[in-house]
Amino acid sequence: MIQKTRQGRNDRPTSGSAFAALGLCRPLCAAVSAAGYETPTPIQIEAIPDVLRGRDLLGCAQTGTGKTAAFALPILHHLAGRRGGLRVLVLAPVRELAAQIGASFGTYGRGSGLRHHVIFGGVGKGPQKKALRAGLDILVATPGRLLDLMGEGLVDLSGISHLVLDEADRMLDMGFIRDVLRIVRETPRDRQTLLFSATLPDEIRGLARNILRDPIYVAVDPVASTCAPTSQAVYFVEKREKLNLLLRILDDRALDVDRALVFTRTKHGANKVAKQLGGASIAAAAIHGNKSQPARERALDGFKRGRLRVLVATDIAARGIDIKELSHVINYDLPNEPESYVHRVGRTGRAGLTGAAISFCASEERPYLRDIERLTKRRLDRPEEAGQRRHAESPASPDSQRGGARQPRQRRRQRGHGRAR
Ligand code: AMP
């Protein structure tokens, strides 16, 4: 049974705090204040009270909505700073996301005395084993490495009271669902389970039916809608012209591309584009599954700190990356799975910031665009068409400069392509 842990006498919420009103204890309210959060995001408002009540939850939300705090805060509240062995397991599809979740537990649980650790593949097992042996309260893990370490008898999940599956649809895409089920089977049945997914394909609904008990359902965006960057545009361009178009966009003052995450479909493509940008004196690096962990961290850090203007990534590598003030997501290649589009553009326009998504569509990618527009139920802007229409109406009008990337240097103003601030 999940114990409902409301505040005791010394644990009353700070009056006036919007987080306290959700039922969170004072140290957590102080921690979110220290993190600079003033008001809870919609998913936090919807989820926190029910998670505090011990309910299972199916959350349809993507990274960028504040969902990490939506599960981490009430879980920390349940643990209430009492150490007692491994009670929380969070599974995430990729290491970057796992690391971010671990960092969030660190931020919100500072001073609680609770020990957390993040384990993922691609790095040495030594420090992870050491942390497991030393004892943990909260474990954040990618499924493969966790199973490895479970196989070595280093992880005992029999005391888990809170299980979170984050980005479940991506775990499905990456073929992790069997691994996830093997792990879930090792946890007690009376645990509280929270499952988050940006999209809800049938397999995820099936998984939810299997592992959740009478869950509440929270969706902060309509299923498969995007996370609302201020504009989403598509440019029709042949494959061989994509690099030129990218360079023009990066060079376009009106578009004001401060920092761009560029997506390619393949690792090879990511390397190639990063190299070509480097050749054009644009600070860029590639991030994908073939890069070593230190190289990925270096690239991510360089991008976050603004040393790199462009990070070229494949879908899996970019999954869950949390980069504040990311002004642009550029789909150099359209993804062949429309759900990936939702994840990609969700990297910008996060936590209420503005941002823009620009997609390149070659003729052979038209079917992908159709799928994306069907899934997101929105027609992407066609700046080139808009520009051509205005040209036809008034060729000399400055507004006609809003038209596509073919002549970006001539444009002065582009509504909706603001820089994230
Ligand atoms: P997430 O969806 O959990 O990856 O969160 C996205 C970003 O929003 C992270 O940088 C969080 O630190 C930030 N964030 C989460 N909750 C809030 C909030 N209530 N107010 C402001 N920022 C938040």
PDB file of N, CA and C in Angstrom, residues 23 125 160 172 191 218 229 242 252 255 260 263 269 278 280 288-290 306 310 315 322 372 375 377 389 397 402:
ATOM      1  N   GLY A  23       0.276  20.663  -2.045  1.00  0.00           N
ATOM      2  CA  GLY A  23       0.434  19.683  -0.964  1.00  0.00           C
ATOM      3  C   GLY A  23       1.873  19.300  -0.692  1.00  0.00           C
ATOM      4  N   LYS A 125      31.692   0.526 -15.461  1.00  0.00           N
ATOM      5  CA  LYS A 125      30.701   0.165 -14.436  1.00  0.00           C
ATOM      6  C   LYS A 125      31.188   0.497 -13.030  1.00  0.00           C
ATOM      7  N   ILE A 160      11.288  -1.474  -3.845  1.00  0.00           N
ATOM      8  CA  ILE A 160      10.832  -0.306  -4.631  1.00  0.00           C
ATOM      9  C   ILE A 160       9.374   0.028  -4.297  1.00  0.00           C
ATOM     10  N   LEU A 172       9.941   2.105 -26.148  1.00  0.00           N
ATOM     11  CA  LEU A 172       9.316   1.165 -27.077  1.00  0.00           C
ATOM     12  C   LEU A 172      10.035   1.215 -28.432  1.00  0.00           C
ATOM     13  N   ARG A 191       3.677  -1.346  -5.487  1.00  0.00           N
ATOM     14  CA  ARG A 191       4.390  -0.079  -5.721  1.00  0.00           C
ATOM     15  C   ARG A 191       3.430   0.953  -6.323  1.00  0.00           C
ATOM     16  N   VAL A 218      -3.345  12.002 -17.108  1.00  0.00           N
ATOM     17  CA  VAL A 218      -3.103  13.435 -17.241  1.00  0.00           C
ATOM     18  C   VAL A 218      -2.449  13.699 -18.587  1.00  0.00           C
ATOM     19  N   PRO A 229       6.354  25.477 -30.013  1.00  0.00           N
ATOM     20  CA  PRO A 229       7.240  26.566 -30.367  1.00  0.00           C
ATOM     21  C   PRO A 229       6.385  27.616 -31.076  1.00  0.00           C
ATOM     22  N   LYS A 242      20.170  21.319 -49.371  1.00  0.00           N
ATOM     23  CA  LYS A 242      19.847  21.502 -47.950  1.00  0.00           C
ATOM     24  C   LYS A 242      20.945  22.254 -47.197  1.00  0.00           C
ATOM     25  N   ASP A 252      20.829  34.374 -41.511  1.00  0.00           N
ATOM     26  CA  ASP A 252      19.727  35.306 -41.725  1.00  0.00           C
ATOM     27  C   ASP A 252      19.424  36.084 -40.448  1.00  0.00           C
ATOM     28  N   LEU A 255      15.880  35.938 -39.039  1.00  0.00           N
ATOM     29  CA  LEU A 255      15.484  34.698 -38.345  1.00  0.00           C
ATOM     30  C   LEU A 255      16.117  34.614 -36.961  1.00  0.00           C
ATOM     31  N   ALA A 260      20.961  26.570 -32.512  1.00  0.00           N
ATOM     32  CA  ALA A 260      20.068  25.647 -33.215  1.00  0.00           C
ATOM     33  C   ALA A 260      20.448  24.192 -32.981  1.00  0.00           C
ATOM     34  N   PHE A 263      18.536  18.404 -36.694  1.00  0.00           N
ATOM     35  CA  PHE A 263      18.339  16.947 -36.704  1.00  0.00           C
ATOM     36  C   PHE A 263      18.601  16.356 -38.081  1.00  0.00           C
ATOM     37  N   GLY A 269      25.022  11.333 -41.450  1.00  0.00           N
ATOM     38  CA  GLY A 269      24.520  12.652 -41.852  1.00  0.00           C
ATOM     39  C   GLY A 269      24.863  13.706 -40.815  1.00  0.00           C
ATOM     40  N   GLY A 278      31.362  23.428 -39.770  1.00  0.00           N
ATOM     41  CA  GLY A 278      32.691  23.817 -39.295  1.00  0.00           C
ATOM     42  C   GLY A 278      33.484  24.451 -40.425  1.00  0.00           C
ATOM     43  N   ALA A 280      32.377  26.099 -42.765  1.00  0.00           N
ATOM     44  CA  ALA A 280      31.842  27.439 -43.047  1.00  0.00           C
ATOM     45  C   ALA A 280      31.996  28.350 -41.826  1.00  0.00           C
ATOM     46  N   HIS A 288      25.593  11.720 -31.400  1.00  0.00           N
ATOM     47  CA  HIS A 288      24.806  10.536 -31.767  1.00  0.00           C
ATOM     48  C   HIS A 288      25.359   9.323 -31.051  1.00  0.00           C
ATOM     49  N   GLY A 289      24.695   8.210 -31.247  1.00  0.00           N
ATOM     50  CA  GLY A 289      25.003   7.012 -30.476  1.00  0.00           C
ATOM     51  C   GLY A 289      26.396   6.430 -30.697  1.00  0.00           C
ATOM     52  N   ASN A 290      27.055   6.781 -31.796  1.00  0.00           N
ATOM     53  CA  ASN A 290      28.405   6.239 -32.010  1.00  0.00           C
ATOM     54  C   ASN A 290      29.486   7.070 -31.327  1.00  0.00           C
ATOM     55  N   GLY A 306      26.998  27.814 -24.880  1.00  0.00           N
ATOM     56  CA  GLY A 306      27.036  28.788 -25.968  1.00  0.00           C
ATOM     57  C   GLY A 306      28.346  28.801 -26.736  1.00  0.00           C
ATOM     58  N   VAL A 310      25.667  25.432 -33.053  1.00  0.00           N
ATOM     59  CA  VAL A 310      24.810  24.395 -33.637  1.00  0.00           C
ATOM     60  C   VAL A 310      25.211  23.034 -33.097  1.00  0.00           C
ATOM     61  N   ASP A 315      17.880  11.475 -33.633  1.00  0.00           N
ATOM     62  CA  ASP A 315      16.746  11.509 -32.703  1.00  0.00           C
ATOM     63  C   ASP A 315      17.091  10.965 -31.336  1.00  0.00           C
ATOM     64  N   ASP A 322      17.729  18.853 -22.408  1.00  0.00           N
ATOM     65  CA  ASP A 322      17.088  20.042 -21.879  1.00  0.00           C
ATOM     66  C   ASP A 322      18.052  21.213 -22.029  1.00  0.00           C
ATOM     67  N   ILE A 372       3.276  13.854 -40.659  1.00  0.00           N
ATOM     68  CA  ILE A 372       3.480  14.778 -39.534  1.00  0.00           C
ATOM     69  C   ILE A 372       2.268  15.698 -39.387  1.00  0.00           C
ATOM     70  N   LEU A 375      -0.635  13.779 -37.981  1.00  0.00           N
ATOM     71  CA  LEU A 375      -0.503  13.467 -36.549  1.00  0.00           C
ATOM     72  C   LEU A 375      -0.682  14.704 -35.675  1.00  0.00           C
ATOM     73  N   LYS A 377      -2.084  17.424 -36.471  1.00  0.00           N
ATOM     74  CA  LYS A 377      -3.328  18.133 -36.822  1.00  0.00           C
ATOM     75  C   LYS A 377      -3.062  19.615 -37.071  1.00  0.00           C
ATOM     76  N   ARG A 389       3.083  34.915 -52.309  1.00  0.00           N
ATOM     77  CA  ARG A 389       1.777  35.572 -52.419  1.00  0.00           C
ATOM     78  C   ARG A 389       1.933  37.075 -52.235  1.00  0.00           C
ATOM     79  N   SER A 397       6.622  45.684 -51.334  1.00  0.00           N
ATOM     80  CA  SER A 397       6.301  45.756 -49.909  1.00  0.00           C
ATOM     81  C   SER A 397       7.366  45.081 -49.055  1.00  0.00           C
ATOM     82  N   ARG A 402       9.109  38.516 -45.905  1.00  0.00           N
ATOM     83  CA  ARG A 402       8.928  37.385 -45.014  1.00  0.00           C
ATOM     84  C   ARG A 402       9.088  36.056 -45.753  1.00  0.00           C
TER      85      ARG A 402
END
